[in-house]
Short mmCIF file of C-alpha atoms in Angstrom, two decimals:
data_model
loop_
_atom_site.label_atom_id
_atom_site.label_comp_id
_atom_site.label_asym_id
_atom_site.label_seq_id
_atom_site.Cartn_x
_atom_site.Cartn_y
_atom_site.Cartn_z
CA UNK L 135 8.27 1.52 19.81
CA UNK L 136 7.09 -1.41 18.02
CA UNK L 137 4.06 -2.88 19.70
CA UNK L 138 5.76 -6.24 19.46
CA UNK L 139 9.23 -7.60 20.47
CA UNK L 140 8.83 -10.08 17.51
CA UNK L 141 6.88 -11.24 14.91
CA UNK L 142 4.08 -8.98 13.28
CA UNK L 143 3.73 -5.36 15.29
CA UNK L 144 3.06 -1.89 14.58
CA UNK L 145 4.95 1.66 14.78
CA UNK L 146 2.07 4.02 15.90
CA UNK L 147 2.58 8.14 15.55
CA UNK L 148 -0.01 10.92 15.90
CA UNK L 149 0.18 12.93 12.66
CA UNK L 150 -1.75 16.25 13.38
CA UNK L 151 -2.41 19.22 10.97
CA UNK L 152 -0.73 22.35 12.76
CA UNK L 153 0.12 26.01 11.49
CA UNK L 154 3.31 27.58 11.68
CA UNK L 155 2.82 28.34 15.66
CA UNK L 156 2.03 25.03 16.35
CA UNK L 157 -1.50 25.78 16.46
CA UNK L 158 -3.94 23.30 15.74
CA UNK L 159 -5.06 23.92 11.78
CA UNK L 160 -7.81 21.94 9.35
CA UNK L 161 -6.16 23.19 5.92
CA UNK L 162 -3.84 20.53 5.24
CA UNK L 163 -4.27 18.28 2.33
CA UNK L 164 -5.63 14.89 3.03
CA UNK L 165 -3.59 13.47 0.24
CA UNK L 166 -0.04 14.30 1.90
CA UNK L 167 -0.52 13.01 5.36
CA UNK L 168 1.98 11.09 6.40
CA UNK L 169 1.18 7.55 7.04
CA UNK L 170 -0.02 7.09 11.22
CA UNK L 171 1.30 3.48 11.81
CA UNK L 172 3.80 0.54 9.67
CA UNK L 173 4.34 -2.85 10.76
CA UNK L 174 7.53 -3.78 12.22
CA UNK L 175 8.90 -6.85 12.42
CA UNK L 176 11.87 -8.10 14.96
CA UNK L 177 12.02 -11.70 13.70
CA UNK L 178 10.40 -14.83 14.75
CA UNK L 179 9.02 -15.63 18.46
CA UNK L 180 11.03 -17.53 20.56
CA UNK L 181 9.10 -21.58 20.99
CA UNK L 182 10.33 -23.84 23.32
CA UNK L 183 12.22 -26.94 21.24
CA UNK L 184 12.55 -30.32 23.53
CA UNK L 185 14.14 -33.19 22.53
CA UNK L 186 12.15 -36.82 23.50
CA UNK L 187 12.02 -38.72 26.44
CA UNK L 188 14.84 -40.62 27.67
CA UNK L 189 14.82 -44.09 29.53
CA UNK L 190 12.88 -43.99 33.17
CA UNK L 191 15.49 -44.43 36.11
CA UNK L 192 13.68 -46.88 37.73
CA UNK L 193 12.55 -50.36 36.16
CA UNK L 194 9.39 -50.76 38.75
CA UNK L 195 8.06 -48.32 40.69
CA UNK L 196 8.41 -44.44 40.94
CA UNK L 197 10.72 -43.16 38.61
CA UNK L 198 11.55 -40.27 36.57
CA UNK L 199 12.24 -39.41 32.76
CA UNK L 200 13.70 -36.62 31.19
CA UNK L 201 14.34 -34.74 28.25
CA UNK L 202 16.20 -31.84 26.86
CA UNK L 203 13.96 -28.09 26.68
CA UNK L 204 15.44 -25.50 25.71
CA UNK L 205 14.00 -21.67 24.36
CA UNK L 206 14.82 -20.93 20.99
#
């Protein structure tokens, strides 16, 4: 699996020299190995987006203002 759900990640695999029983072997050519990791990529990170601040509810006093946030 990718070691990211987005953005930049990797693909990691062990990539071992073997004969043909399996058997751990030292004879294979370094030039043909097969690459051990690639990035991946799943798209951007999700960021909070928030719109601004909308009028208190109160004129004096406690009161309370909100605005829009939402996950993108």
């Amino acid at each position: 699996q990718c070691s990211s759900t987005c953005a930049g990640g990797f693909h990691r695999r062990a990539v071992v020299c073997q004969d043909e029983e399996g058997r751990s072997a030292s004879y294979c050519d370094e030039a043909t190995k097969p690459p051990e990791s690639r990035h991946c990529d799943s798209g951007p990170c999700p960021r909070w987006n928030y719109g601004n601040w909308g009028e208190c509810t109160q004129t004096c006093g406690d009161g309370i203002k909100t605005r829009l946030v939402i996950c993108q």
